[in-house]
Coordinates of C-alpha atoms and ligand atoms in Angstrom, one line a residue:
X1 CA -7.5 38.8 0.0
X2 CA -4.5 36.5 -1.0
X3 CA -5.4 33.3 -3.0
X4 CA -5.8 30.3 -1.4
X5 CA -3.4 27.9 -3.3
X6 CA -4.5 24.3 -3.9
X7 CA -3.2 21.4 -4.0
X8 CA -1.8 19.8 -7.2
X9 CA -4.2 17.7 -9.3
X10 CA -4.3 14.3 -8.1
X11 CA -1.9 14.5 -5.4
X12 CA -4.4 13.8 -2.2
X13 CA -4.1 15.1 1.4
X14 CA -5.2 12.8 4.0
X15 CA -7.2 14.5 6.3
X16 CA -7.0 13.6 10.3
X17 CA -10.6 12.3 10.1
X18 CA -9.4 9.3 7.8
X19 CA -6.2 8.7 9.2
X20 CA -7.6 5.7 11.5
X21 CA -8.5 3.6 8.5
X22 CA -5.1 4.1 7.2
X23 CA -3.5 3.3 10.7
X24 CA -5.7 0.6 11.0
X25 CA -4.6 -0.9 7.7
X26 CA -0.9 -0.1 7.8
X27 CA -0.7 -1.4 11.4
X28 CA -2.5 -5.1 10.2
X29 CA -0.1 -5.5 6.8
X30 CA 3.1 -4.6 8.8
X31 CA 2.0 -7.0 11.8
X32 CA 1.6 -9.8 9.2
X33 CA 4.8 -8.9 7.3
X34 CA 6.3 -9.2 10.5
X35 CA 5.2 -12.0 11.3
X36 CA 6.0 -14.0 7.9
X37 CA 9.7 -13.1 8.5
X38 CA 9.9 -9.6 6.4
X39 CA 12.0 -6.5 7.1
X40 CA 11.6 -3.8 6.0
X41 CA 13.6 -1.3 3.9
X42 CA 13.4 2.8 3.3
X43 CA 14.3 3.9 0.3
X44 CA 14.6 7.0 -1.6
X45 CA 11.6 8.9 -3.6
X46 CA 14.2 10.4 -6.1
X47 CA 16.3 8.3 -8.1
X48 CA 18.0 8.4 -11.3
X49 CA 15.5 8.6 -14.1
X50 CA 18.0 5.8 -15.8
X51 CA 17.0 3.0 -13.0
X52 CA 13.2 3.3 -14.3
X53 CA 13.7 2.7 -17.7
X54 CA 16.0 -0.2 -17.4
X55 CA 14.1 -1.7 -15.2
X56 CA 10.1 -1.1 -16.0
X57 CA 11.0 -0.7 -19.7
X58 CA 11.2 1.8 -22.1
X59 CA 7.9 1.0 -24.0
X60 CA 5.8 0.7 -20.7
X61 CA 3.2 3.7 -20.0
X62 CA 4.7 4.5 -17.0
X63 CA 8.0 5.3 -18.6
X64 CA 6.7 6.5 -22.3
X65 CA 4.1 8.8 -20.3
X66 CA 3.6 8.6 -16.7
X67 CA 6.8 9.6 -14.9
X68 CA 7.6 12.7 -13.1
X69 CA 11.0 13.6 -14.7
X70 CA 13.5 16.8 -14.1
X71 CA 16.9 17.8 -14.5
X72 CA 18.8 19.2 -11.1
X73 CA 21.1 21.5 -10.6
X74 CA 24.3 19.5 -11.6
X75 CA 21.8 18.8 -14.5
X76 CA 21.0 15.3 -13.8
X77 CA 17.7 13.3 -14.6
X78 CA 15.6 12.4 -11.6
X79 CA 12.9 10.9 -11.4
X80 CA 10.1 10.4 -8.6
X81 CA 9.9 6.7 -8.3
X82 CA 6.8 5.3 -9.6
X83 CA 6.8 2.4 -8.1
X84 CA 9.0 0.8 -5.4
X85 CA 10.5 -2.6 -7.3
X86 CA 13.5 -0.8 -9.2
X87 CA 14.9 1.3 -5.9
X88 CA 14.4 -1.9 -3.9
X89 CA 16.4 -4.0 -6.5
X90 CA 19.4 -1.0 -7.0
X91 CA 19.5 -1.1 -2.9
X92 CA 19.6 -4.3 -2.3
X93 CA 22.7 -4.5 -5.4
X94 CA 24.1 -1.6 -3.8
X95 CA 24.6 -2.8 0.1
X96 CA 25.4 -6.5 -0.9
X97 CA 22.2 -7.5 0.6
X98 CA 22.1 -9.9 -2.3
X99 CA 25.5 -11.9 -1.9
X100 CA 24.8 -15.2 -1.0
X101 CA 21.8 -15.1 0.7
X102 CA 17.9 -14.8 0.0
X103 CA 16.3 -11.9 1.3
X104 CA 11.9 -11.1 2.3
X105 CA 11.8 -7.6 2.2
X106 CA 8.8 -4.7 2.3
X107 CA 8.7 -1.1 2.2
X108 CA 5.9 1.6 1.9
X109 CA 5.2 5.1 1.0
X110 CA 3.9 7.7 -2.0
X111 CA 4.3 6.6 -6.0
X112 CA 4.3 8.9 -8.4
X113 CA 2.6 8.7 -12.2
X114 CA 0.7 11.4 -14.3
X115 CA -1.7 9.4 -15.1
X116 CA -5.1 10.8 -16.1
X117 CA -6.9 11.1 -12.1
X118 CA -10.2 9.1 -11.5
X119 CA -11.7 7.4 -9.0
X120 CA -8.9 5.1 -7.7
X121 CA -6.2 6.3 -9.3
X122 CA -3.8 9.4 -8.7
X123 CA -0.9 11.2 -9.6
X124 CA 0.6 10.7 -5.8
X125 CA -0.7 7.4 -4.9
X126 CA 1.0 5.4 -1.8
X127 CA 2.2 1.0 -2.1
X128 CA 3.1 -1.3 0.3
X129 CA 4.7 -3.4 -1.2
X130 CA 7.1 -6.7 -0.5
X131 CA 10.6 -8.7 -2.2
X132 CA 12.0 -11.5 -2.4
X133 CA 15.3 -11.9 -3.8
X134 CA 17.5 -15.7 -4.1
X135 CA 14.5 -18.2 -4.2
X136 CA 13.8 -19.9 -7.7
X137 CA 10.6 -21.9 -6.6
X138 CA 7.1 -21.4 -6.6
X139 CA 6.7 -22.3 -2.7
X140 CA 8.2 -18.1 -2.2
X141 CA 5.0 -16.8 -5.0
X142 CA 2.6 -19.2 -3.1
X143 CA 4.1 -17.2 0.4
X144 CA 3.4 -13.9 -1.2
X145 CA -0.1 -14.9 -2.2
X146 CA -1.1 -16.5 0.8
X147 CA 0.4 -13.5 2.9
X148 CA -1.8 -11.0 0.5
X149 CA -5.0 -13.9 1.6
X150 CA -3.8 -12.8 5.3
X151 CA -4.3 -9.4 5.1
X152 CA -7.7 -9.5 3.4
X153 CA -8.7 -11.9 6.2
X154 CA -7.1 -9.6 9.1
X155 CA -9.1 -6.6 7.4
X156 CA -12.4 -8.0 6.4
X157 CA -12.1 -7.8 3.1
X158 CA -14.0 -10.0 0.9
X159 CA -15.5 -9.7 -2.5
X160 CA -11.6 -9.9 -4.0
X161 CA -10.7 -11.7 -6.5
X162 CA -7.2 -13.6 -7.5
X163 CA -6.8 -13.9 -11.0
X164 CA -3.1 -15.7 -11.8
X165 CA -0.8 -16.4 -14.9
X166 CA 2.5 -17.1 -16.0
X167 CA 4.7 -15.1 -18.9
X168 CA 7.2 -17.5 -19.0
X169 CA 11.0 -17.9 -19.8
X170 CA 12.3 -14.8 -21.5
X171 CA 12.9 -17.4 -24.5
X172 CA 8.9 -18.5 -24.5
X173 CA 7.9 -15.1 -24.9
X174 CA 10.6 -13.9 -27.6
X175 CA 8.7 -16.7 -29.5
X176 CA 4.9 -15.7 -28.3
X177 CA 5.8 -11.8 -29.4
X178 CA 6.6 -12.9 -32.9
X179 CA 3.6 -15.5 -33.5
X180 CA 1.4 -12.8 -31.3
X181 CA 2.9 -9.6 -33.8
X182 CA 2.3 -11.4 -36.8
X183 CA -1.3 -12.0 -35.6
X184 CA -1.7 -8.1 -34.7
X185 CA -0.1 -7.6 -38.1
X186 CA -2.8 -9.1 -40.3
X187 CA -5.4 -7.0 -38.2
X188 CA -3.2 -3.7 -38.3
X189 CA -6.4 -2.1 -39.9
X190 CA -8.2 -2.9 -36.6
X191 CA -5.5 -1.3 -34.6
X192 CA -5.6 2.2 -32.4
X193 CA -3.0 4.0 -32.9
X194 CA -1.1 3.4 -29.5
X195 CA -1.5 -0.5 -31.0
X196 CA 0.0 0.1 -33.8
X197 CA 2.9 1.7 -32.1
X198 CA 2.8 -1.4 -29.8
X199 CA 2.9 -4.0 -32.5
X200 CA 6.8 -3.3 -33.4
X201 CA 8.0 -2.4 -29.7
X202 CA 5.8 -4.1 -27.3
X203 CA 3.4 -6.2 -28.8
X204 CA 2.3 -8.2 -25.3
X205 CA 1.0 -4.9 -24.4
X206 CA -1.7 -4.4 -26.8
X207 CA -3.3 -7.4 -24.7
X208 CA -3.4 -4.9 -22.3
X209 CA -5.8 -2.9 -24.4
X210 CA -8.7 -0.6 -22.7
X211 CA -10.2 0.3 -26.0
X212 CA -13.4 -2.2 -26.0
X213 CA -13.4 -1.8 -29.9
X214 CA -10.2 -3.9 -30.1
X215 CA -11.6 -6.4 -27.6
X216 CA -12.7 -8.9 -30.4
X217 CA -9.2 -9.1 -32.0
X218 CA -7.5 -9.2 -28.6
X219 CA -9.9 -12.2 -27.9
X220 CA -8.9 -13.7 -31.0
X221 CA -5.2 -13.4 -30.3
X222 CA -3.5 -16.7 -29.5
X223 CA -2.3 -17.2 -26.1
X224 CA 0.6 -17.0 -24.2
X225 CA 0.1 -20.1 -22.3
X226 CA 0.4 -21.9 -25.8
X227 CA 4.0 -21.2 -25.8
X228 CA 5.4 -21.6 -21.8
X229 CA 8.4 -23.4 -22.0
X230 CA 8.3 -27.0 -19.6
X231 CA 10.1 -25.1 -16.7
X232 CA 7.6 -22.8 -16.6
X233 CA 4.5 -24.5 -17.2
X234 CA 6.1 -27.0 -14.0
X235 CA 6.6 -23.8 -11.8
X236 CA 3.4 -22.5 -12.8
X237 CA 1.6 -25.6 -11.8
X238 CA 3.2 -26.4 -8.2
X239 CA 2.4 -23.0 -7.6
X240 CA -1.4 -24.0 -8.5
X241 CA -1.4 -27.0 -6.4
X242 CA 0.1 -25.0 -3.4
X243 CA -2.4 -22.9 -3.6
X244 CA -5.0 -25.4 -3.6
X245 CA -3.3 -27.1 -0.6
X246 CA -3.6 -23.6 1.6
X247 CA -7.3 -23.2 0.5
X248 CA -6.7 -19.9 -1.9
X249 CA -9.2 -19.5 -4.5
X250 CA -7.8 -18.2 -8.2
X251 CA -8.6 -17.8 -11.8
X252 CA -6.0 -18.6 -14.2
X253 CA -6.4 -15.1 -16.3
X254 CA -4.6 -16.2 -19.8
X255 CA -4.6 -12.5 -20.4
X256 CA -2.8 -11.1 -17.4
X257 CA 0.1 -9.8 -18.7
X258 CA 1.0 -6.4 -16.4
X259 CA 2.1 -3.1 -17.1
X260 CA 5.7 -3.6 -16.4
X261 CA 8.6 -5.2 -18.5
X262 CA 10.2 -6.9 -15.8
X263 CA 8.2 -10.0 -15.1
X264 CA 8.5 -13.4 -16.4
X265 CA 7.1 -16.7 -14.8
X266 CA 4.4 -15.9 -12.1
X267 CA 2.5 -12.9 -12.3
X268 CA -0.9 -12.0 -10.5
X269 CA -3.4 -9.5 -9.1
X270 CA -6.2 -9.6 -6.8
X271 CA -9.3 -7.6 -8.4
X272 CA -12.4 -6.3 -7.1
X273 CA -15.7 -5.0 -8.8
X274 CA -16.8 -2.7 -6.3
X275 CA -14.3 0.5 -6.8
X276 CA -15.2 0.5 -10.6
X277 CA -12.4 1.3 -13.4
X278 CA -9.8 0.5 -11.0
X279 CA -9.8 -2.6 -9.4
X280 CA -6.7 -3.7 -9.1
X281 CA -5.9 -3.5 -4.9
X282 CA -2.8 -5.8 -5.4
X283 CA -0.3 -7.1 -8.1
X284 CA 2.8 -8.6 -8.8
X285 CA 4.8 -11.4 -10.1
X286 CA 8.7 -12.8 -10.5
X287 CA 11.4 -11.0 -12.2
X288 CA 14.1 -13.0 -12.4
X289 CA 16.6 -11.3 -14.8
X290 CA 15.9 -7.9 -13.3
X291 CA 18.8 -7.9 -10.9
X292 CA 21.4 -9.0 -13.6
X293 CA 19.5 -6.5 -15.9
X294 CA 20.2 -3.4 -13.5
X295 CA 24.1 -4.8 -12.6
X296 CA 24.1 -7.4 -10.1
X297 CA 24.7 -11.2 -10.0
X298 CA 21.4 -13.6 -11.6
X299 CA 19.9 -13.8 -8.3
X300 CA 16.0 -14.1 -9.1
X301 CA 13.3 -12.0 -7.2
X302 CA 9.6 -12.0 -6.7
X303 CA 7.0 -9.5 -5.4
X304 CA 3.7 -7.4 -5.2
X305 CA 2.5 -4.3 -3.9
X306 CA -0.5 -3.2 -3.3
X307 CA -2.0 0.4 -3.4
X308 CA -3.6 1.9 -0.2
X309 CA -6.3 4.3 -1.6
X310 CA -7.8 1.7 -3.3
X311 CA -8.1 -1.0 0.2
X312 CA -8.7 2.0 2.1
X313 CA -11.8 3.0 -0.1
X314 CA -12.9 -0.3 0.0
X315 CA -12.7 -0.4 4.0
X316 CA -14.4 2.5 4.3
X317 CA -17.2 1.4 2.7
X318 CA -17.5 -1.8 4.4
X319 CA -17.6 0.3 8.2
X320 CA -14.0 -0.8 9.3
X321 CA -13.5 1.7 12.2
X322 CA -9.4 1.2 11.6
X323 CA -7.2 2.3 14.9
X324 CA -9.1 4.7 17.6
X325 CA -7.6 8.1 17.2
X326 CA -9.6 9.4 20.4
X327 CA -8.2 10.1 23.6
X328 CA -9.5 8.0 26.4
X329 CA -9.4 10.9 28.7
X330 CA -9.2 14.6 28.5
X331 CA -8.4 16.5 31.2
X332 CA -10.2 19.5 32.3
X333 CA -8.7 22.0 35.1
X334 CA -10.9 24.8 36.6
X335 CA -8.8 28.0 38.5
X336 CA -5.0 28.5 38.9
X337 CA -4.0 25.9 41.8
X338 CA -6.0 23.6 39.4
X339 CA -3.8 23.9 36.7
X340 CA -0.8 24.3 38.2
X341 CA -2.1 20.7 39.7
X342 CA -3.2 19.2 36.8
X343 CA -0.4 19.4 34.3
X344 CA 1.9 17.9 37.0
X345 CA -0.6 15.2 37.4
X346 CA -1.1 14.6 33.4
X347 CA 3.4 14.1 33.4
X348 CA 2.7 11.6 36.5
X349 CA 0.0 9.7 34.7
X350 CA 2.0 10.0 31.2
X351 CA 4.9 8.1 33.1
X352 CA 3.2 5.2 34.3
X353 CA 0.6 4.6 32.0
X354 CA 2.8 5.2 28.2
X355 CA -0.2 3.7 26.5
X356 CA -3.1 6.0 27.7
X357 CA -4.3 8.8 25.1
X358 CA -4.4 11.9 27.8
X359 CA -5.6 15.5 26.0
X360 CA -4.8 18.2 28.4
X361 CA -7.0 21.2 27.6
X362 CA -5.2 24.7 27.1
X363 CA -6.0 27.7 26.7
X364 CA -8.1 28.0 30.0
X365 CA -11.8 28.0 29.3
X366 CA -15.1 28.1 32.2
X367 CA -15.7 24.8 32.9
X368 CA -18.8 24.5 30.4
X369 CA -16.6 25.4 27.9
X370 CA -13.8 23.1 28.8
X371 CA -16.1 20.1 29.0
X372 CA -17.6 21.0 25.5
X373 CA -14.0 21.0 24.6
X374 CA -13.8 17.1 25.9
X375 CA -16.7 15.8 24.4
X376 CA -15.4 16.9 21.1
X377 CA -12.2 15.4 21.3
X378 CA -14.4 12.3 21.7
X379 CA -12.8 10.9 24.6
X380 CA -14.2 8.2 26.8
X381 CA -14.0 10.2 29.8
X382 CA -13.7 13.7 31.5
X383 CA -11.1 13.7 34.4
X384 CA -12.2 17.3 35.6
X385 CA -10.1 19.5 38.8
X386 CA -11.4 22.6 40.7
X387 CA -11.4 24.3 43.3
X388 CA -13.1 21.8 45.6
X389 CA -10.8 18.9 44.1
X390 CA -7.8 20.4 45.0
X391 CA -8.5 21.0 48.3
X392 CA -10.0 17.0 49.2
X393 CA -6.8 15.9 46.6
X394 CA -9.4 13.9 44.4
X395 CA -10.4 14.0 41.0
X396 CA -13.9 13.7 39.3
X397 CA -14.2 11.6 36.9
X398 CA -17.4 11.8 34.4
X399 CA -18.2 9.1 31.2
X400 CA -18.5 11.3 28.1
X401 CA -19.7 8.5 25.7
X402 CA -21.9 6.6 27.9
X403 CA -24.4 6.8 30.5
X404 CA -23.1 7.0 34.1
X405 CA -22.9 8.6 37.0
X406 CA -19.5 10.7 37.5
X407 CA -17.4 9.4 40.6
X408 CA -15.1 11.0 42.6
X409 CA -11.3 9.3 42.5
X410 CA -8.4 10.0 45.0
X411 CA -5.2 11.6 43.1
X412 CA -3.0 9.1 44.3
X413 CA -5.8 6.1 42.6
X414 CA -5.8 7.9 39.6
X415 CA -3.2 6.3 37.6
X416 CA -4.9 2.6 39.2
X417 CA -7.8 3.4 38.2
X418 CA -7.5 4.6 34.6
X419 CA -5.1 1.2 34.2
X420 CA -8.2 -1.0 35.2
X421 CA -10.8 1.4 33.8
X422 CA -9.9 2.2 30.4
X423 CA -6.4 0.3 29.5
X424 CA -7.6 -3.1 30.4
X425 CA -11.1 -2.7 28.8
X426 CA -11.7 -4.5 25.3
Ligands
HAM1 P1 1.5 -1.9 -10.4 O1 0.5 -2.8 -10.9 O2 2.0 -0.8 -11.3 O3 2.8 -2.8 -9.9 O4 1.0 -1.2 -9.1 C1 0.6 -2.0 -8.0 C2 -0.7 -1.4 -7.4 O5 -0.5 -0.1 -7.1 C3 -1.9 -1.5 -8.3 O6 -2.4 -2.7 -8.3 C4 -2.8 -0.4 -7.7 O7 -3.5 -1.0 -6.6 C5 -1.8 0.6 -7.2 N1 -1.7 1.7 -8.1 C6 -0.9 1.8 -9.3 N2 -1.1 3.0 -9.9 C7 -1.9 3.7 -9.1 C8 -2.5 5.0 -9.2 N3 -2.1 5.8 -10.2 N4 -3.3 5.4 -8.3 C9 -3.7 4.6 -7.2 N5 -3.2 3.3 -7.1 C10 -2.3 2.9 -8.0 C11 3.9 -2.3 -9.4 O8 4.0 -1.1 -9.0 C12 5.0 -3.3 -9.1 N6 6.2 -2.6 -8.6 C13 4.5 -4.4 -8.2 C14 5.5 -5.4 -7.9 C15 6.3 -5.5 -6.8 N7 5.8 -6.4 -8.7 C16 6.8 -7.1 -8.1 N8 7.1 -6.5 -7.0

């Protein structure tokens, strides 16, 4: 027997059974994106490996360690984008979307890292995520904040946290990396050896630390919020009060510094305990020099994305049914004239009523088996024809998820009928 070839290490299929909590949740973020004034964009998975390390930084994990990298054949480096903040960025350079104007973009779909796979966290992992490009003041981070407090409302979710901070001019923190280095450098004894790596290219990230035995010198470390410049410390603090005015709960983490070079200013994530390890459902913050950094004019942008395995795990476990994937009605046809009938029918019924969910069995089948075929479909109801039908041009109709007696319907009702009975129901 051939061998049956797997799918690569952490690179998920999503299986039909789950696919109505991801509806469910793509469906509510998009309606609220929508409705906050946000279009969306599409944009490539492949783009030149160059655009990543400009842009996330060349001493970040993801671009040290994490990225799916190849030459082509013209010999080029690609890279599968890791996350969605650099394409959006070259894009919006690229069609003038930035030229005098702000823009609220969003855009979804699959991520790639190698990153170690665990509970929460993948190889291919998917982000919805949102941009804003041309606003300068705190009123656009509030937005995005409150807009992330909208979706966890719309889905149920609770038990999130939102733990804020802010990095700061570029300036501020060219001064906080030396005081902060020359702290890590009279502990370099205490140091792993990725920290000691860190302390001449990176030092912000050995904040960033996993390793619990360096959790006492990190604690120790002085703090970035010592050193925001006034601008900052202004922005960061109308963005406070705007969130108290709107009712959103936050910590101020003074730790929070992210993963990714780009930020300065604002930057924030929305944390839960209940998926372990990875908690992190949502994240972002301002970049404002990242659009003159990858070529374009100093327009200043701000964003988040969030990552859908992780809010999906979490809706699963609190019961969210997410979009019905049944059919409301499956159609069961007994002898030739009946499905001859029937499928002419089904076309009628699809015409007038574009929002019902109509299986139409195939494949023939006795009746017995057709109807077993229904009620595993789990449609609300059978809509069976025979013999008998035909001739009196009716239909029977029988309830396949709750108790009733079936009824018989004229032909010609049908289409009324199904419109009052099953697309009008809550
Ligand atoms: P990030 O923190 O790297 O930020 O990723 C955002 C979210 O994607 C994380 O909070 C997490 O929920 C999810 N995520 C990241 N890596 C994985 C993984 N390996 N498996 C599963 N989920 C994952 C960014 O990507 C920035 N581009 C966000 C942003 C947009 N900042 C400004 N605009």
């Amino acid at each position: 027997m051939a061998k049956i070839l797997q799918a690569i290490r952490g690179m998920n299929d999503i299986l039909p059974g789950d696919i109505a909590l991801w509806q469910g949740l793509e469906a509510t973020v998009r309606a609220v994106l929508t409705a906050y004034g946000y279009r969306e964009i599409r944009l490539p998975l492949l783009e030149k490996t160059e655009l990543f390390a400009r842009s996330i930084g060349e001493v970040t994990d993801i671009v040290e360690k994490e990225m799916y990298t190849f030459s082509d054949r013209n010999g080029d480096s690609l890279t599968l984008r890791p996350e969605g903040t650099a394409g959006c960025v070259r894009a919006s350079i690229e069609h003038g979307l930035l030229h005098n104007q702000s823009q609220r973009l969003w855009y979804s779909g699959p991520m790639f890292r190698h990153e170690r796979p665990q509970k929460g966290r993948y190889r291919q992992f998917h982000q919805i995520g949102a941009e804003v490009y041309g606003m300068t003041g705190p009123d656009i981070d509030a937005e995005l904040i409150c807009m992330t407090a909208r979706f966890w409302k719309q889905l149920g979710i609770q038990d999130v946290v939102l733990q804020i901070n802010s990095l700061g001019s570029s300036a501020a923190r060219a001064v906080y990396r030396e005081q902060l280095a020359n702290y890590f450098k009279a502990h370099e004894d205490a140091l792993d050896e990725d920290s000691r790596r860190r302390l001449y290219s990176n030092p912000l990230r050995i904040l960033d630390t996993k390793n619990s035995a360096m959790q006492a010198i990190v604690a120790g470390a002085p703090l970035l919020g010592e050193f925001l410049d006034e601008e900052s410390r202004l922005h960061f603090e109308h963005l406070q009060e705007l969130l108290e005015a709107v009712g959103i709960s936050y910590e101020v983490n003074p730790r929070l510094v992210r993963g990714l070079d780009y930020y300065c200013k604002t930057v924030f994530e929305w944390v839960t305990d209940r998926l372990g390890a990875q908690g992190t459902v949502c994240a972002g913050g301002r970049y404002d020099g990242l659009v003159e950094q990858l070529g374009g004019q100093a327009v200043p942008g701000v964003g988040f994305a969030m990552g859908m395995e992780r809010l999906v795990a979490m809706l699963s476990e609190s019961g969210y049914a997410g979009l019905d994937p049944c059919p409301h009605a499956y159609l069961v046809m007994v002898g030739e004239a009946a499905e001859r009938c029937g499928r002419v029918l089904a076309e009628r019924v699809r015409d007038q009523l574009p929002g019902l969910r109509l299986q139409v069995n195939c494949g023939g089948g006795s009746f017995k088996a057709q109807l077993k075929r229904a009620d595993r479909s789990r449609a609300r109801l059978a809509l069976i024809l025979g013999e008998n039908e035909i001739q009196a041009r009716q239909i029977t109709v029988k309830p396949l998820r709750q108790d009733g007696e079936q009824i018989s319907v004229s032909q010609d009702g049908l289409i009324g009928f199904l419109e009052v009975g099953l697309l009008s129901a809550p």
